């Protein structure tokens, strides 16, 4: 008797939800690598980012998206559009909510997703922060919104994530290998470098400053050296929108910029597997988030 080979399954799975609910943390956990930057500040993710998980039987292409919010700048509008578009032509939508603070906006998003007609799972994230009994009313409050599965998870501890992957694989259609087996994201090293610098700025800076930060990579060059001790030279400009913010980003005696630079360099060395020489410049560009040219320069465009 010949052994029947099971058909390969593949598909695109969008991660959708309000800012800060843990979409990027979940993406990184599921892909098992740092693909998308994470911070305690809302509106961390600004672009659509793919994280790809491939095994012998399936390929899941996760699509991380900017958190859905009410945009106040052109950058915000771009982020909103990006997230909305990401639910089109998708095989499965995973909507995330934060178990510690479900809000009316979550219910609005859940209802709006009904019209997309794609199969939908609801993931109640940050399970590690709540008592299991607190989850029951949350589940009940979404019971009319047509979710095929409602799964409590913790993207931080990984609780419930294996089960989530099982459900996702069951739900995937038969399909091709969309991306090469060893590919785990669609971002270039240059794009990842820019995101890592922005992440370290987000982690070190307070309040409204992070929202006004943009990073442009000016040059990115790997120099091969004897003994495999290669060096990557990265020059980048950090945009901010006020003179006062520039002073804070540089900090007293340059300490803040040094902290951001050295944390970014360490992450970049891990990512690239080379030594890194990172040079950062700060530039004030008032209202760059509303300026189409600046948005284009920083890669926030629809094309
Ligand atoms: N305790 C706990 N914290 C979590 C969990 N998932 C995410 N977080 C934290 O929540 C914050 C936001 O996480 P992100 O992954 O950046 O959230 P996001 O939904 O991608 O946010 P945006 O990109 O702004 O839309 C970070 O501080 C994470 O460490 C979780 O399961 N448990
Ligand atoms: Mg994110």
XYZ file of C-alpha atoms and ligand atoms in Angstrom:
336
model
C 0.000 0.000 0.000
C 1.412 3.415 -0.915
C 1.513 5.979 1.823
C -0.746 8.957 1.187
C 1.195 12.213 1.585
C -0.910 14.876 3.294
C -1.424 17.942 1.114
C 0.646 21.015 1.970
C -1.310 23.767 3.685
C -0.531 27.449 3.610
C -2.104 30.826 4.077
C -2.017 34.394 5.313
C -3.103 35.155 8.877
C -3.641 38.803 9.842
C -3.058 39.994 13.406
C -5.457 42.850 14.072
C -6.486 44.912 17.077
C -6.123 48.133 19.051
C -2.626 49.482 19.754
C -0.668 47.805 22.538
C -2.736 44.603 22.765
C 0.328 42.456 21.942
C 0.138 41.730 18.192
C 3.865 42.105 17.564
C 4.807 40.206 20.728
C 2.631 37.330 19.510
C 4.140 37.441 16.020
C 7.649 37.203 17.479
C 6.653 34.351 19.760
C 4.983 32.336 17.002
C 7.786 32.819 14.501
C 10.334 32.195 17.250
C 12.432 35.183 16.284
C 12.451 38.925 16.678
C 10.608 40.092 13.581
C 8.542 43.038 14.729
C 9.483 45.653 17.310
C 7.646 45.767 20.630
C 7.229 48.499 23.235
C 4.886 49.499 26.049
C 3.897 52.583 23.989
C 0.803 52.397 21.778
C 1.291 52.760 18.002
C 4.639 51.024 17.954
C 4.091 49.167 14.666
C 3.704 51.472 11.657
C 3.938 49.111 8.683
C 2.598 45.765 7.592
C 5.205 43.212 8.631
C 5.310 39.555 7.647
C 6.529 36.786 9.924
C 6.722 33.382 8.261
C 6.523 29.992 9.984
C 7.272 26.987 7.787
C 7.427 23.271 8.570
C 7.154 20.121 6.456
C 3.368 20.283 6.249
C 2.504 23.963 6.295
C 3.520 27.565 5.841
C 1.781 30.231 7.906
C 2.399 33.807 6.846
C 1.496 36.079 9.755
C 0.736 39.689 8.900
C 1.438 42.084 11.771
C -0.386 45.396 11.455
C -0.428 48.834 13.090
C -2.918 49.062 15.969
C -6.303 50.423 14.909
C -6.829 53.894 16.375
C -8.336 57.237 15.462
C -5.625 58.827 13.305
C -4.569 62.428 13.910
C -1.767 62.756 11.358
C -1.106 61.574 7.817
C 1.231 58.978 9.270
C -1.680 57.819 11.458
C -3.949 57.654 8.407
C -1.328 55.583 6.582
C -1.124 53.208 9.564
C -4.907 52.879 9.735
C -5.158 52.186 5.994
C -2.377 49.611 6.240
C -4.219 47.724 8.981
C -7.566 47.910 7.158
C -6.049 46.642 3.903
C -4.355 43.765 5.698
C -7.697 42.080 6.349
C -8.377 41.798 2.599
C -7.412 38.637 0.687
C -6.514 36.881 3.898
C -7.190 33.283 4.939
C -7.756 33.954 8.623
C -8.057 37.002 10.846
C -6.797 36.797 14.419
C -8.134 39.730 16.376
C -6.367 40.397 19.677
C -7.709 42.090 22.777
C -5.916 42.873 26.027
C -7.596 40.781 28.765
C -6.835 43.499 31.332
C -8.629 46.252 29.462
C -11.296 45.362 26.941
C -12.866 48.574 25.664
C -15.794 49.625 23.476
C -13.300 50.173 20.622
C -12.506 46.433 20.704
C -16.175 45.642 20.185
C -16.362 48.156 17.328
C -13.414 46.467 15.613
C -14.956 43.006 16.139
C -18.220 44.137 14.544
C -16.464 45.861 11.646
C -14.568 42.646 10.861
C -17.820 40.765 10.247
C -18.124 42.381 6.814
C -14.709 41.022 5.743
C -16.234 37.540 5.757
C -12.862 35.891 6.389
C -12.815 33.282 9.159
C -11.941 34.963 12.453
C -10.427 33.919 15.775
C -10.515 36.107 18.858
C -7.353 35.943 20.969
C -7.714 37.195 24.523
C -4.118 38.106 25.263
C -2.134 38.849 28.441
C -3.662 35.862 30.207
C -0.686 35.980 32.590
C -2.009 39.243 34.057
C -5.538 38.148 34.961
C -7.360 35.557 37.035
C -8.881 32.879 34.746
C -12.346 33.813 36.015
C -11.968 37.321 34.609
C -11.785 35.811 31.118
C -15.318 34.371 31.166
C -17.223 37.672 30.890
C -14.838 38.783 28.136
C -15.578 35.623 26.158
C -19.306 36.137 26.704
C -19.176 39.751 25.521
C -17.813 38.685 22.106
C -20.052 35.645 21.688
C -22.310 37.298 19.096
C -19.536 38.513 16.802
C -19.099 35.371 14.713
C -15.656 34.278 15.913
C -14.976 30.629 15.069
C -12.683 30.261 18.064
C -12.130 32.350 21.161
C -8.759 31.493 22.707
C -7.140 32.926 25.830
C -3.362 33.240 25.337
C -0.282 34.911 26.694
C 2.053 36.133 23.972
C 4.612 36.832 26.684
C 4.710 33.408 28.378
C 3.537 31.434 25.326
C 0.577 29.940 27.207
C -2.103 28.772 24.763
C 0.101 29.492 21.734
C 0.704 25.851 20.726
C -3.019 25.272 20.799
C -3.505 28.429 18.732
C -1.064 27.117 16.112
C -2.948 23.810 15.973
C -6.213 25.654 15.340
C -4.598 27.853 12.703
C -3.109 24.862 10.860
C -6.475 23.100 10.885
C -8.090 26.184 9.386
C -5.544 26.752 6.592
C -6.458 25.805 3.041
C -4.289 23.620 0.850
C -1.797 25.877 -0.837
C 1.707 26.450 -2.166
C 4.913 27.442 -0.462
C 4.548 31.218 -0.825
C 8.031 32.029 0.451
C 11.312 30.092 0.575
C 11.536 27.690 3.535
C 14.306 29.611 5.277
C 12.659 33.040 4.969
C 11.152 34.343 8.214
C 10.271 37.930 7.343
C 9.781 40.139 4.297
C 11.784 42.996 5.766
C 15.249 43.829 4.510
C 18.130 44.104 6.967
C 18.069 47.844 6.334
C 14.380 48.083 7.319
C 14.978 45.953 10.399
C 17.882 48.168 11.407
C 15.691 51.244 11.180
C 12.981 49.555 13.277
C 15.471 48.414 15.923
C 16.773 51.977 16.339
C 13.184 53.244 16.630
C 12.396 50.534 19.205
C 15.303 51.583 21.418
C 14.175 55.211 21.141
C 10.625 54.166 22.117
C 11.906 52.210 25.099
C 14.059 55.050 26.415
C 11.914 58.120 25.732
C 8.805 59.259 27.531
C 5.330 60.485 26.665
C 4.676 62.090 23.327
C 8.225 62.140 21.934
C 8.245 58.536 20.608
C 5.268 59.194 18.340
C 7.269 61.894 16.567
C 10.279 59.716 15.907
C 11.235 58.410 12.487
C 14.460 56.718 11.440
C 16.126 56.988 8.052
C 19.040 54.689 7.240
C 21.553 56.780 5.293
C 24.055 54.028 4.626
C 24.405 50.350 5.450
C 27.628 48.617 4.501
C 29.148 45.303 5.559
C 32.923 45.166 5.440
C 34.391 41.674 5.251
C 37.374 41.201 7.508
C 39.871 38.411 7.962
C 38.851 35.647 10.370
C 35.128 36.168 9.750
C 35.108 39.169 12.056
C 32.963 41.266 9.707
C 31.846 44.797 10.510
C 28.618 46.513 9.466
C 28.699 50.290 9.310
C 25.296 51.876 9.710
C 24.621 55.605 9.518
C 21.125 56.765 10.408
C 19.178 59.950 11.023
C 16.598 60.079 13.786
C 13.840 62.564 12.948
C 11.884 64.360 15.623
C 9.433 67.210 15.285
C 10.668 69.806 17.785
C 13.915 71.439 18.863
C 13.008 70.652 22.503
C 12.592 66.988 21.632
C 16.008 66.940 19.984
C 17.565 68.144 23.245
C 15.797 65.386 25.187
C 16.806 62.708 22.677
C 20.437 63.779 22.963
C 20.149 64.106 26.745
C 22.547 65.566 29.278
C 26.090 65.175 27.996
C 24.695 63.006 25.202
C 23.723 60.241 27.616
C 20.288 59.471 26.168
C 21.552 59.191 22.610
C 24.404 57.043 23.816
C 21.996 54.663 25.582
C 19.737 54.406 22.518
C 22.765 53.902 20.241
C 24.427 51.272 22.358
C 21.222 49.246 22.908
C 20.494 49.405 19.174
C 24.053 48.357 18.335
C 23.800 45.291 20.590
C 20.510 44.185 18.980
C 21.900 44.818 15.510
C 24.980 42.726 16.226
C 22.722 39.832 17.234
C 20.581 40.267 14.136
C 23.410 40.627 11.645
C 25.996 38.359 13.268
C 28.713 40.958 12.676
C 30.222 43.744 14.707
C 28.323 46.972 14.192
C 29.485 50.543 14.069
C 26.371 52.687 14.444
C 26.391 56.452 13.902
C 23.224 58.384 14.739
C 22.306 61.970 13.878
C 19.249 63.839 15.149
C 17.288 66.116 12.821
C 14.340 68.348 13.607
C 11.640 68.177 10.921
C 8.553 69.990 12.188
C 5.336 68.154 11.250
C 7.107 65.447 9.268
C 4.226 63.126 10.085
C 1.989 65.289 7.879
C 4.515 65.812 5.103
C 4.166 63.428 2.151
C 7.806 63.779 1.116
C 9.095 62.982 4.589
C 6.680 60.056 4.877
C 7.952 58.710 1.570
C 11.582 59.106 2.627
C 10.882 57.082 5.744
C 9.082 54.321 3.829
C 5.520 55.146 4.904
C 3.907 54.970 1.469
C 1.247 52.788 -0.058
C 3.312 51.615 -3.041
N 2.126 40.708 30.562
C 2.005 40.624 29.233
N 2.417 41.652 28.474
C 2.299 41.538 27.137
C 1.769 40.385 26.512
N 1.768 40.592 25.180
C 2.319 41.810 24.983
N 2.643 42.393 26.153
C 3.230 43.726 26.374
O 2.333 44.693 25.857
C 3.043 45.799 25.276
C 2.611 46.024 23.843
O 3.014 44.926 23.055
P 3.156 45.016 21.475
O 3.427 43.631 20.994
O 4.101 46.097 21.065
O 1.667 45.450 21.098
P 1.056 45.762 19.640
O -0.349 45.270 19.651
O 1.943 45.225 18.584
O 1.068 47.354 19.647
P 1.067 48.390 18.383
O 2.182 47.991 17.468
O 1.290 49.697 19.029
O -0.277 48.281 17.747
C 4.538 45.450 25.427
O 5.020 46.088 26.596
C 4.518 43.934 25.572
O 5.640 43.433 26.304
C 1.332 39.301 27.363
O 0.847 38.251 26.927
N 1.470 39.494 28.704
Mg 2.947 46.161 17.070
